[in-house]
JSON list of C-alpha atoms in Angstrom, two decimals:
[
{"chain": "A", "resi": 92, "resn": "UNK", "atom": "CA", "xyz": [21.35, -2.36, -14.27]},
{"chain": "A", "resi": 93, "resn": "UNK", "atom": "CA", "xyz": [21.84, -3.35, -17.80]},
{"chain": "A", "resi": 94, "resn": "UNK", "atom": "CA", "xyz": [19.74, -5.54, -20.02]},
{"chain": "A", "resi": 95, "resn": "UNK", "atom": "CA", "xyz": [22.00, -8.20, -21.30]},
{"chain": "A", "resi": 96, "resn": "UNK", "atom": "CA", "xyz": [21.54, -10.09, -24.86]},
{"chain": "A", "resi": 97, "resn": "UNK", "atom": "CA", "xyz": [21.73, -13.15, -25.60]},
{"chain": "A", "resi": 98, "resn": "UNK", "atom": "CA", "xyz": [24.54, -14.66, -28.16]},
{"chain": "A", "resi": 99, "resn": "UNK", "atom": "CA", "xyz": [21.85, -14.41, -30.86]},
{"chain": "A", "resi": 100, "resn": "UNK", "atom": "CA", "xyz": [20.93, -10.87, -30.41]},
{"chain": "A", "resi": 101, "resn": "UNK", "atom": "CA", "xyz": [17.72, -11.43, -27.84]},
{"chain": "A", "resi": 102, "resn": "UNK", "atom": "CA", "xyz": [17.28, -9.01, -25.19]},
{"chain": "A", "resi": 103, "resn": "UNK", "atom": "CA", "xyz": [17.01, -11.25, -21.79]},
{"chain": "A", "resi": 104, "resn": "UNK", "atom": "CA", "xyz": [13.66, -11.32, -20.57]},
{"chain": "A", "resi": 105, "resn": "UNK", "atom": "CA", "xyz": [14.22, -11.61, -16.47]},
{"chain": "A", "resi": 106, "resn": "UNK", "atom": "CA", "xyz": [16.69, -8.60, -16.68]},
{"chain": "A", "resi": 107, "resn": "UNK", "atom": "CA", "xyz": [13.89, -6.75, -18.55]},
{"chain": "A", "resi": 108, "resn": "UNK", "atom": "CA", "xyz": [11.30, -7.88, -16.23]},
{"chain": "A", "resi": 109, "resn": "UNK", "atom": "CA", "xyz": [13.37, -6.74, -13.11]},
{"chain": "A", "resi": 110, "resn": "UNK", "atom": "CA", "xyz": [14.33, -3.10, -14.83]},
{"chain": "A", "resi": 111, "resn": "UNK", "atom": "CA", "xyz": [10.19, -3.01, -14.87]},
{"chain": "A", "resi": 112, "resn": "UNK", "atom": "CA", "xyz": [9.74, -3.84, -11.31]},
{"chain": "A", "resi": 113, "resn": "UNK", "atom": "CA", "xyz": [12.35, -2.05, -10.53]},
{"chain": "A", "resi": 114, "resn": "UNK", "atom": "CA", "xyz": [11.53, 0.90, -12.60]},
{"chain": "A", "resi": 115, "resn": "UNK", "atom": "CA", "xyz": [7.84, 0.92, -13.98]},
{"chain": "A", "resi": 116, "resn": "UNK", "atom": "CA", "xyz": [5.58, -0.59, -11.22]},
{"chain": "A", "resi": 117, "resn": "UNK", "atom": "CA", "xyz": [7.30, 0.17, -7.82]},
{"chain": "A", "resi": 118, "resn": "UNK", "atom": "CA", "xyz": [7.24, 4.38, -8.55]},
{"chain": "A", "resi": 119, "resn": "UNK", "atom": "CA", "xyz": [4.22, 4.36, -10.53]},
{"chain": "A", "resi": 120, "resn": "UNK", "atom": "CA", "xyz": [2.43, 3.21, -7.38]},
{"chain": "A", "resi": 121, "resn": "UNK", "atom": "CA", "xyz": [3.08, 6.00, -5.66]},
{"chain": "A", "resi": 122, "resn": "UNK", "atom": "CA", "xyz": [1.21, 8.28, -7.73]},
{"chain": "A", "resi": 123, "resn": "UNK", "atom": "CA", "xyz": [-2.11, 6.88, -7.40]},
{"chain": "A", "resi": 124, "resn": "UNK", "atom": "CA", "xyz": [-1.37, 6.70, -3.49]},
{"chain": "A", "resi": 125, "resn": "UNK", "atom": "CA", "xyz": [-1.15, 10.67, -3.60]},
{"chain": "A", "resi": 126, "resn": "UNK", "atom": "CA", "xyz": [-4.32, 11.06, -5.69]},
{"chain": "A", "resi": 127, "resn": "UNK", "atom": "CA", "xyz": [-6.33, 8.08, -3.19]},
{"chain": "A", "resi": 128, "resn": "UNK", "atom": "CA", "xyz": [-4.96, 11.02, -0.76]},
{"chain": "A", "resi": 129, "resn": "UNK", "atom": "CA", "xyz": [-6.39, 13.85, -2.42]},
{"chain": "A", "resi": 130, "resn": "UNK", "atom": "CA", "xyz": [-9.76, 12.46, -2.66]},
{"chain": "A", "resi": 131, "resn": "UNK", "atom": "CA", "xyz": [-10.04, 11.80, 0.83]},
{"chain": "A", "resi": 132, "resn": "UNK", "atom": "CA", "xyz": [-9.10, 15.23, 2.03]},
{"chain": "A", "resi": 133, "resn": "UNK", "atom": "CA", "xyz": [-11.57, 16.84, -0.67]},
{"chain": "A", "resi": 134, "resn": "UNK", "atom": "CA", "xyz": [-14.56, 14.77, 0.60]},
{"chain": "A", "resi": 135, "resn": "UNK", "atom": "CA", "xyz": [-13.43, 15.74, 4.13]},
{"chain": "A", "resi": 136, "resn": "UNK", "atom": "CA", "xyz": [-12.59, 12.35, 5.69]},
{"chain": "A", "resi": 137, "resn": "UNK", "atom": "CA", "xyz": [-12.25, 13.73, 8.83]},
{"chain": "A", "resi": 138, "resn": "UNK", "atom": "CA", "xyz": [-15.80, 14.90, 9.24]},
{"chain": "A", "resi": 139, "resn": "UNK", "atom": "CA", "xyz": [-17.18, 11.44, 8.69]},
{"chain": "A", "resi": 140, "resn": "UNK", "atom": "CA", "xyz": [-15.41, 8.03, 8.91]},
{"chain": "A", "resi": 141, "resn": "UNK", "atom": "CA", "xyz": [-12.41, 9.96, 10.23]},
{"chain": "A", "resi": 142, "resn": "UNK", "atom": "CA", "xyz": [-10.03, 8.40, 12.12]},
{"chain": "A", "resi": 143, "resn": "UNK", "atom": "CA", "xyz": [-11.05, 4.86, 11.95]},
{"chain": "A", "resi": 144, "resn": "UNK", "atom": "CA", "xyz": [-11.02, 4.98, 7.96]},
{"chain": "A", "resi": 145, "resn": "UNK", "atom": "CA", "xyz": [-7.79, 7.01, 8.04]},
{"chain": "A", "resi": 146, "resn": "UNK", "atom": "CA", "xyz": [-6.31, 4.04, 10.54]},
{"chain": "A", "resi": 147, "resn": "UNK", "atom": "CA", "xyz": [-7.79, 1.15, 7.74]},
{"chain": "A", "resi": 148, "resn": "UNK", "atom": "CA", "xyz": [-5.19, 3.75, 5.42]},
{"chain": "A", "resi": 149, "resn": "UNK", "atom": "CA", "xyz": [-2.49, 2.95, 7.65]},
{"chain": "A", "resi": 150, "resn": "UNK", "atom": "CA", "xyz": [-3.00, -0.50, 8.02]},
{"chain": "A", "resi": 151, "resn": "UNK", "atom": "CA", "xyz": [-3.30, -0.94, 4.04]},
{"chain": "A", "resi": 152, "resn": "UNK", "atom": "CA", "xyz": [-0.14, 0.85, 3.52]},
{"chain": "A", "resi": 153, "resn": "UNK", "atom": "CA", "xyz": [1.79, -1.33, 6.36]},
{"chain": "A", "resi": 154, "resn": "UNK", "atom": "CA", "xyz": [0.12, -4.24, 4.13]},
{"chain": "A", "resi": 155, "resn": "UNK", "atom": "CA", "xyz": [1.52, -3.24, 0.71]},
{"chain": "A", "resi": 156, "resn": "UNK", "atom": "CA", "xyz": [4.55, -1.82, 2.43]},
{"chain": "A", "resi": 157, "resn": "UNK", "atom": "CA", "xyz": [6.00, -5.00, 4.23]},
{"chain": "A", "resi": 158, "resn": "UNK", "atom": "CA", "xyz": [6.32, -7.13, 0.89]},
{"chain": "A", "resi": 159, "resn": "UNK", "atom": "CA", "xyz": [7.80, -3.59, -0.84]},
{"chain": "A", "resi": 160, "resn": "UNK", "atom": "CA", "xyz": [10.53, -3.11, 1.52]},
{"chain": "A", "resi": 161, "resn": "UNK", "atom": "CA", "xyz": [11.32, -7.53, 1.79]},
{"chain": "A", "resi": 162, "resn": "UNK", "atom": "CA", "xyz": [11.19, -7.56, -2.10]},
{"chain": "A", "resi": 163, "resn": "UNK", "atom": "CA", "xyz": [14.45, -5.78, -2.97]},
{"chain": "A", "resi": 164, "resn": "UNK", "atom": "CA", "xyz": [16.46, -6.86, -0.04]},
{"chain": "A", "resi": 165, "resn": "UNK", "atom": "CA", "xyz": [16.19, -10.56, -0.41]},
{"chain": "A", "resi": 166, "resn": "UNK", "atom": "CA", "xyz": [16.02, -13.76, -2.70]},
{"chain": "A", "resi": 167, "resn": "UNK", "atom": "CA", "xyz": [13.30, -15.06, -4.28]},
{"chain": "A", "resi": 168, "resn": "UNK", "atom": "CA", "xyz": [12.18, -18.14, -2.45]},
{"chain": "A", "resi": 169, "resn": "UNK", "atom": "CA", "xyz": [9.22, -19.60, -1.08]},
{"chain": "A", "resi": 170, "resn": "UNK", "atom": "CA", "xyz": [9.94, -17.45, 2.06]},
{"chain": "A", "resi": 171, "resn": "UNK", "atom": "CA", "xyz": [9.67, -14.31, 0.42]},
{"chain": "A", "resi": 172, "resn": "UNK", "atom": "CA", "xyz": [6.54, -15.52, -2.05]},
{"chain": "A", "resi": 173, "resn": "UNK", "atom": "CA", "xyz": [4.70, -16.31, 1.13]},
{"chain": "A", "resi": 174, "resn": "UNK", "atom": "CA", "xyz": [5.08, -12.89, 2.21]},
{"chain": "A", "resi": 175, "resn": "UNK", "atom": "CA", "xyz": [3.85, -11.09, -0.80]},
{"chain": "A", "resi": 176, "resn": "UNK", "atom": "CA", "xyz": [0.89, -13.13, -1.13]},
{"chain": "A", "resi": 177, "resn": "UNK", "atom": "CA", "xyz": [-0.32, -12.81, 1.95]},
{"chain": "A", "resi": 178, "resn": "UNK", "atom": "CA", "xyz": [0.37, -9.39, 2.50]},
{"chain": "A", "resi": 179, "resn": "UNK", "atom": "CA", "xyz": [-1.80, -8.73, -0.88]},
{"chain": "A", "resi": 180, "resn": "UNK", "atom": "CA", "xyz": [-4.76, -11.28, 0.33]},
{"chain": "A", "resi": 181, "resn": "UNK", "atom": "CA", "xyz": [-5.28, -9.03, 3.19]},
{"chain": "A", "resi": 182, "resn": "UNK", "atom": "CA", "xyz": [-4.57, -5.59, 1.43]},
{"chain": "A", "resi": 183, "resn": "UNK", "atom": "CA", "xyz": [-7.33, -7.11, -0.90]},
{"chain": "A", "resi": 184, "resn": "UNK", "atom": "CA", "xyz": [-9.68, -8.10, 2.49]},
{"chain": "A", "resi": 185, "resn": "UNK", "atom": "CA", "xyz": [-8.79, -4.53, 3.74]},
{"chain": "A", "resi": 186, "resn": "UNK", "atom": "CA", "xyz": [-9.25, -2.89, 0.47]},
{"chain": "A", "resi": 187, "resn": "UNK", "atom": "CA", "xyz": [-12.85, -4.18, 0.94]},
{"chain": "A", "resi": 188, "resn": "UNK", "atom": "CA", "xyz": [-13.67, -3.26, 4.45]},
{"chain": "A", "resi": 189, "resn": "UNK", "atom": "CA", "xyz": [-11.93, 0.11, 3.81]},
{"chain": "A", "resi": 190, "resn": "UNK", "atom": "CA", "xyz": [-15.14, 0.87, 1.30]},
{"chain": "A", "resi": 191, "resn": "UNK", "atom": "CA", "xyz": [-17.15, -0.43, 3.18]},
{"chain": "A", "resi": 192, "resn": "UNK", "atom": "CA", "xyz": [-16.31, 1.79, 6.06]},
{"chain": "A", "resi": 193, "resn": "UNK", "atom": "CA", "xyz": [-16.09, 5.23, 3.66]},
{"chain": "A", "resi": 194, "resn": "UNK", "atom": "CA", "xyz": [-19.93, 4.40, 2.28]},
{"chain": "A", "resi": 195, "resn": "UNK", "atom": "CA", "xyz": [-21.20, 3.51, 5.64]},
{"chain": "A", "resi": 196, "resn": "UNK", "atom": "CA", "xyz": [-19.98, 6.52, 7.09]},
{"chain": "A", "resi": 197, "resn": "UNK", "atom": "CA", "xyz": [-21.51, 9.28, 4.77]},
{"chain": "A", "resi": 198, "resn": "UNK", "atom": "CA", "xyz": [-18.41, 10.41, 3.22]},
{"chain": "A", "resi": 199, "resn": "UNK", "atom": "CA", "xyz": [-18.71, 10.74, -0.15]},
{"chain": "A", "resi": 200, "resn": "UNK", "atom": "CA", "xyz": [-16.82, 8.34, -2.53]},
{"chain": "A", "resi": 201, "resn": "UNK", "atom": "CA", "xyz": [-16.34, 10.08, -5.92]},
{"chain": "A", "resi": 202, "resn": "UNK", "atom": "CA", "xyz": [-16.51, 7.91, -8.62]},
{"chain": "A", "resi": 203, "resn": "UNK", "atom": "CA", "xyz": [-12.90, 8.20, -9.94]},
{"chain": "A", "resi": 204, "resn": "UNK", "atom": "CA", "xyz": [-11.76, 7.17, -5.97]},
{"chain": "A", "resi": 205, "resn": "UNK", "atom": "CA", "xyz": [-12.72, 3.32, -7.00]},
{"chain": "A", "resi": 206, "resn": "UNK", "atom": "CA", "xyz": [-11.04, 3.87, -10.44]},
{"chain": "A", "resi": 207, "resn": "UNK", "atom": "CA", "xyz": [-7.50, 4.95, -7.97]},
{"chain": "A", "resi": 208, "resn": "UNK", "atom": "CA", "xyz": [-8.14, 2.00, -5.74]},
{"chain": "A", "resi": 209, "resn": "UNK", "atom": "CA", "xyz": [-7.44, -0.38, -8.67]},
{"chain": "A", "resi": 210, "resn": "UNK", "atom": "CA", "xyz": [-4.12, 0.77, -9.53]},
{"chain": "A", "resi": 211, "resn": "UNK", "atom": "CA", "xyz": [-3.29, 1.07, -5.91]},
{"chain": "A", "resi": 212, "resn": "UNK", "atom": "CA", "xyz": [-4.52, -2.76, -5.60]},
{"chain": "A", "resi": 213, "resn": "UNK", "atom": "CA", "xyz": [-1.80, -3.82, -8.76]},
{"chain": "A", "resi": 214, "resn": "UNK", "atom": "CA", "xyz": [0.85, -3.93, -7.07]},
{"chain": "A", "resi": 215, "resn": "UNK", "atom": "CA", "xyz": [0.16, -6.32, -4.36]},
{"chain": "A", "resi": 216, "resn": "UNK", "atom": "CA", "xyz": [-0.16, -8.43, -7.40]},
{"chain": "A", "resi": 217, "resn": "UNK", "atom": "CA", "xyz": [1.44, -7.58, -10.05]},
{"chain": "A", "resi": 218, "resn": "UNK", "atom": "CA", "xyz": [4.95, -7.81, -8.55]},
{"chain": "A", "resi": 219, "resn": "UNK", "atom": "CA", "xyz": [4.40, -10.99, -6.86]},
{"chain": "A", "resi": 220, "resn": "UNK", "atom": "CA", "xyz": [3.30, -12.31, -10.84]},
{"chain": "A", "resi": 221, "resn": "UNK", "atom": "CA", "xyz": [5.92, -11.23, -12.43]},
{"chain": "A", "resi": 222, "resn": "UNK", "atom": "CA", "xyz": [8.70, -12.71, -10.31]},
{"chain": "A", "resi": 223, "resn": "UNK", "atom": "CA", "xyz": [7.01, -16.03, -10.22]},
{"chain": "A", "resi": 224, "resn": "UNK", "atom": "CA", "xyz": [7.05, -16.02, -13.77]},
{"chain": "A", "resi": 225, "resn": "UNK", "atom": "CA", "xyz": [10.50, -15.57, -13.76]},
{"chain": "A", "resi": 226, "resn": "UNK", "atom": "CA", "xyz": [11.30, -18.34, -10.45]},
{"chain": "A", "resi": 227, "resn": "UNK", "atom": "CA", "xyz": [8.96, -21.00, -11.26]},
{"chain": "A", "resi": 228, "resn": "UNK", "atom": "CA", "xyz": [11.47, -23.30, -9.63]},
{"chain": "A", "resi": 229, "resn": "UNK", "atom": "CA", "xyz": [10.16, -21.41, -6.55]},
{"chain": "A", "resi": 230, "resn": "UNK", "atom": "CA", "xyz": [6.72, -21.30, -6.85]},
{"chain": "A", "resi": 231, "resn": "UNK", "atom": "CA", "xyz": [6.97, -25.36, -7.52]},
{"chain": "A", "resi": 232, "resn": "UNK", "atom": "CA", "xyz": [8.95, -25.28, -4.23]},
{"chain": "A", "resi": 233, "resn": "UNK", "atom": "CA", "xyz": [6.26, -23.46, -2.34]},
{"chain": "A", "resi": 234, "resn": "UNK", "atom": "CA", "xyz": [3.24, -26.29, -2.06]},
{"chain": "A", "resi": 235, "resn": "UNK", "atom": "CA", "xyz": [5.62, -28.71, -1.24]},
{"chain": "A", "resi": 236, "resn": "UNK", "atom": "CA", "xyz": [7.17, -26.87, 1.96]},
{"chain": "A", "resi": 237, "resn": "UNK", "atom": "CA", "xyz": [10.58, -26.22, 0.02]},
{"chain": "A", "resi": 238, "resn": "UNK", "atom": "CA", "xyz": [11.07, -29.80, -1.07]},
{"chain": "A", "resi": 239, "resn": "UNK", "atom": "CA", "xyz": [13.82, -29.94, 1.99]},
{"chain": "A", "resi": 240, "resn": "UNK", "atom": "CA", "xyz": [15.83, -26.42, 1.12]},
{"chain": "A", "resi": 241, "resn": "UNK", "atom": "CA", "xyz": [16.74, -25.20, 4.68]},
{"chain": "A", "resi": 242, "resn": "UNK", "atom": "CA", "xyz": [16.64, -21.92, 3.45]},
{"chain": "A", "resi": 243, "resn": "UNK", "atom": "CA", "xyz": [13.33, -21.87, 1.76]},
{"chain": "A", "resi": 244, "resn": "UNK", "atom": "CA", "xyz": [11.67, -20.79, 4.62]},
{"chain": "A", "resi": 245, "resn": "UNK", "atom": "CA", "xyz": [13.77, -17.99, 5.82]},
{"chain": "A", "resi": 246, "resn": "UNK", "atom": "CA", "xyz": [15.00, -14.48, 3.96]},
{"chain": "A", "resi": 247, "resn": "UNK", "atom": "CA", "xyz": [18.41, -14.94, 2.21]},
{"chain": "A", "resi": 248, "resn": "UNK", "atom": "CA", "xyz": [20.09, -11.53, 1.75]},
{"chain": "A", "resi": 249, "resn": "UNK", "atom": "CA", "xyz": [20.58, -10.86, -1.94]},
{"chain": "A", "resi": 250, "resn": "UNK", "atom": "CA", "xyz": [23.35, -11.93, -3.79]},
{"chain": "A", "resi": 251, "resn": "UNK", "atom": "CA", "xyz": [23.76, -9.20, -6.07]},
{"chain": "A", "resi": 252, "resn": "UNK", "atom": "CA", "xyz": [22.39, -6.20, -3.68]},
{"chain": "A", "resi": 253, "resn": "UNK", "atom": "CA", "xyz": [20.38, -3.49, -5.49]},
{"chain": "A", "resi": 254, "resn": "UNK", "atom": "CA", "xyz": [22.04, -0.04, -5.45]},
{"chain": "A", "resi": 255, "resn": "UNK", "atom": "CA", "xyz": [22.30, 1.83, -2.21]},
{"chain": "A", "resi": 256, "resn": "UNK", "atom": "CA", "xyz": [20.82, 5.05, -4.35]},
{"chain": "A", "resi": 257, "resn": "UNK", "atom": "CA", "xyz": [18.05, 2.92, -5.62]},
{"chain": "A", "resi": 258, "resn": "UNK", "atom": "CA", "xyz": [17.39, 1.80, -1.98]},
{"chain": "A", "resi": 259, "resn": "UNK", "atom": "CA", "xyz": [17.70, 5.30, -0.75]},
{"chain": "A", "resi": 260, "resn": "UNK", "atom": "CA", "xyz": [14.86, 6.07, -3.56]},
{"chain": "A", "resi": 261, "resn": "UNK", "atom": "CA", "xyz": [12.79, 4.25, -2.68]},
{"chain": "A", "resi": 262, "resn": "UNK", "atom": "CA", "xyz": [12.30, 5.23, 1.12]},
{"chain": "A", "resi": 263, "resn": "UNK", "atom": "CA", "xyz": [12.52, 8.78, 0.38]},
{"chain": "A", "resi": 264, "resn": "UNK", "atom": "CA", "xyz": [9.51, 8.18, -2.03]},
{"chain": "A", "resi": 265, "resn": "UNK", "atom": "CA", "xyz": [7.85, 6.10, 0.61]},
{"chain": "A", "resi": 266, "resn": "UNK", "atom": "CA", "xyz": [8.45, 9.21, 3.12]},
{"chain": "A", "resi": 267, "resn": "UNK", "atom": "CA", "xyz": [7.23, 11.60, 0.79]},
{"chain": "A", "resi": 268, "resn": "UNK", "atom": "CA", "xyz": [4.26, 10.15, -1.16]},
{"chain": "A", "resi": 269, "resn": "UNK", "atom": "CA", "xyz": [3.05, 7.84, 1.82]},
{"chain": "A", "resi": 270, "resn": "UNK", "atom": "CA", "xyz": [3.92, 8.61, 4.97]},
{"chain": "A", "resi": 271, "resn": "UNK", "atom": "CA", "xyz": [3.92, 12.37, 5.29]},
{"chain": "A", "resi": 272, "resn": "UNK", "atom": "CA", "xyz": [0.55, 12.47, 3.24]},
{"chain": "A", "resi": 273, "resn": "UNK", "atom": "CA", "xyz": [-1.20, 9.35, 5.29]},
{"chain": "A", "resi": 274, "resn": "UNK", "atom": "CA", "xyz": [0.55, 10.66, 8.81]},
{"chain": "A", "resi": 275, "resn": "UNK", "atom": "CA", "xyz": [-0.88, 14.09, 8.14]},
{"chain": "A", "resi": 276, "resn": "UNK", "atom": "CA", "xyz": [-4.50, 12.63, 7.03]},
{"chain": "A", "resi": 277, "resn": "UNK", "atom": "CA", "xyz": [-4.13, 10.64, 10.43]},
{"chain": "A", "resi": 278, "resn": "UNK", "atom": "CA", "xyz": [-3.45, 13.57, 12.47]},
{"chain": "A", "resi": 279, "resn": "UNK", "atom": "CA", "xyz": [-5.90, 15.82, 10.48]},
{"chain": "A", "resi": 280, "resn": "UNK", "atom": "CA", "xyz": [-8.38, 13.40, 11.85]},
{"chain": "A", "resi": 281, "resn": "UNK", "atom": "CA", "xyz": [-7.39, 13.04, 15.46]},
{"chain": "A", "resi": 282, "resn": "UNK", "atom": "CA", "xyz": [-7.67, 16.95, 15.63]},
{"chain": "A", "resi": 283, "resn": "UNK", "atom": "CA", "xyz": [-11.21, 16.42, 14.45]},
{"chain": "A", "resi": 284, "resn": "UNK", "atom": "CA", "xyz": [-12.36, 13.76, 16.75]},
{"chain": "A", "resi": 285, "resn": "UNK", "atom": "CA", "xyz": [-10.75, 15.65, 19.69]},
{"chain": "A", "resi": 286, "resn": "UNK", "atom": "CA", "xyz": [-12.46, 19.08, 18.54]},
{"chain": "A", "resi": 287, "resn": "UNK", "atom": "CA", "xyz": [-15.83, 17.09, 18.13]},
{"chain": "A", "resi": 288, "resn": "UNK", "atom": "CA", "xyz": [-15.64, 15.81, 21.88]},
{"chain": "A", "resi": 289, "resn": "UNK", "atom": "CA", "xyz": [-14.77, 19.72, 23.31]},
{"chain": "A", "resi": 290, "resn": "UNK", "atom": "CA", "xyz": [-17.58, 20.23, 21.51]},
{"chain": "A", "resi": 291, "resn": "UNK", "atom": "CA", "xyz": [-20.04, 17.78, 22.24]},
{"chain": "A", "resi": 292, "resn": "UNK", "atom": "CA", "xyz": [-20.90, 19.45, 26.15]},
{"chain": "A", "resi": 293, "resn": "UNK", "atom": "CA", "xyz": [-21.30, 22.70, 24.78]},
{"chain": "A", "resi": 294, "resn": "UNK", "atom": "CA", "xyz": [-23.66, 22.01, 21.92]},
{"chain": "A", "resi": 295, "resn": "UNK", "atom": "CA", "xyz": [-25.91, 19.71, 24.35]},
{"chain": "A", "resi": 296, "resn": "UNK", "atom": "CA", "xyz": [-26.18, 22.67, 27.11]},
{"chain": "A", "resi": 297, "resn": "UNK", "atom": "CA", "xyz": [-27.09, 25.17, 24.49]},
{"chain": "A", "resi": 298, "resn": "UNK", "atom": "CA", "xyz": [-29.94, 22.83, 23.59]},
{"chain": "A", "resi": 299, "resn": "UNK", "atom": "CA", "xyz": [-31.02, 21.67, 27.19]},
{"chain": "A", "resi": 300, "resn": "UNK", "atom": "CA", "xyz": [-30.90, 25.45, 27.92]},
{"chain": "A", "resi": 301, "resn": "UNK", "atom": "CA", "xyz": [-32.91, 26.44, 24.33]},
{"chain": "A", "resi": 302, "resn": "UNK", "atom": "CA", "xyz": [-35.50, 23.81, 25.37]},
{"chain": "A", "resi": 303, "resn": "UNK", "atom": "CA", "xyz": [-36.35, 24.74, 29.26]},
{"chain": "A", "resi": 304, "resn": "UNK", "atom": "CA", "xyz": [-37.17, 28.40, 27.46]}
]
C-alpha cells in the first residue's frame, strides 16, 4: 500500500492512518501479549488462580480477537463499528474481573504486569478511534440505525481486499504470539489442577494416619 499525495504535495491522511493500523498498532500488540504471558508463567499461574484465570485469558483474547480478524476483511459501517465496540466494552469488563481474579487468588501481580495490561487494552480502542475518525459518515449512521442503508447492518466484503500475505501475517502472528503461548498456559494449568486432585487423597491419608499416632 502506498501513501498517495495530494495535487498540492500533501501526504493523504486516511492512507497514512490505514498503513498505521495496518502496520504500527495491529503487530505491536502482539508483543505485550507475549510479555502479559511471561509474567504469568514466572508468578506460577498455575499454582494459584490457575485454570480459571488462564480461561478469563482465553476469553479476553477471543474478545480482542473477533473485531481483529472482522476489521481487515470488511467495510467500515455501522455493522462492523458495533462489533469493535462491543468487543472492547467487554475486553475492558473482562480486563477488570481478570485482576480481580489474579489478586484474589494469591498469585502475585508484579507491578510492571498492570503497566502490560494497558498496552494490551489499546487496541480494543485505539483501532476502533482511528477508523471513525476517518468514516465519520459512519459513526453518524450508527445512532440512527443506518439512516435506511440495507447494508449497514451486515458485513460487506471489502472492496479493495488487503493482501493475501498481509492476511497470512497476521494469523501466523496470531498462532505464534497468542495461541500457542495462551493454549500452552491453558494446558500448563489443566496438568496442575489434575495433579492437585491425584494428590489431594494421598496428602489427607498421610495426615489422618500422622494424627491417629
Amino acid at each position: 500500500m502506498e501513501v498517495r499525495a495530494t495535487s498540492a504535495g500533501r501526504v493523504d491522511v486516511g492512507e497514512v492512518t490505514t498503513r498505521y493500523l495496518l502496520y504500527g498498532l495491529l503487530p505491536s500488540w502482539f508483543v505485550p501479549g507475549l510479555a502479559d504471558w511471561m509474567m504469568h508463567r514466572r508468578t506460577r499461574i498455575e499454582d494459584t488462580a490457575a485454570t480459571k484465570e488462564s480461561a478469563i485469558h482465553a476469553v479476553m483474547m477471543a474478545e480482542a480477537g473477533i473485531p481483529i480478524a472482522a476489521t481487515p476483511r470488511y467495510e467500515v459501517d455501522p455493522a462492523l463499528l458495533a462489533v469493535q465496540l462491543g468487543g472492547a466494552a467487554v475486553h475492558e469488563a473482562t480486563a477488570l474481573w481478570d485482576v480481580r481474579t489474579a489478586v484474589d487468588s494469591g498469585r502475585e501481580v508484579r507491578p510492571i504486569e498492570p503497566h502490560i495490561h494497558s498496552f494490551l487494552e489499546s487496541l480494543p480502542f485505539g483501532a476502533p478511534a482511528s477508523l471513525m475518525c476517518l468514516h465519520a459518515d459512519q459513526v453518524r449512521s450508527l445512532p440512527r440505525g443506518g439512516r435506511g442503508d440495507p447494508d449497514a447492518w451486515r458485513l460487506v466484503p471489502r472492496r479493495r481486499p488487503l493482501s493475501p500475505a498481509y492476511l497470512a501475517g497476521v494469523a501466523a502472528a496470531i498462532g505464534t504470539c497468542v495461541l500457542l503461548p495462551y493454549g500452552e498456559e491453558l494446558l500448563r494449568c489443566r496438568r496442575a489442577a489434575r495433579h492437585n486432585t491425584k494428590r489431594a487423597p494421598g496428602d489427607e491419608a498421610e495426615w489422618r494416619a500422622t494424627k491417629g499416632r
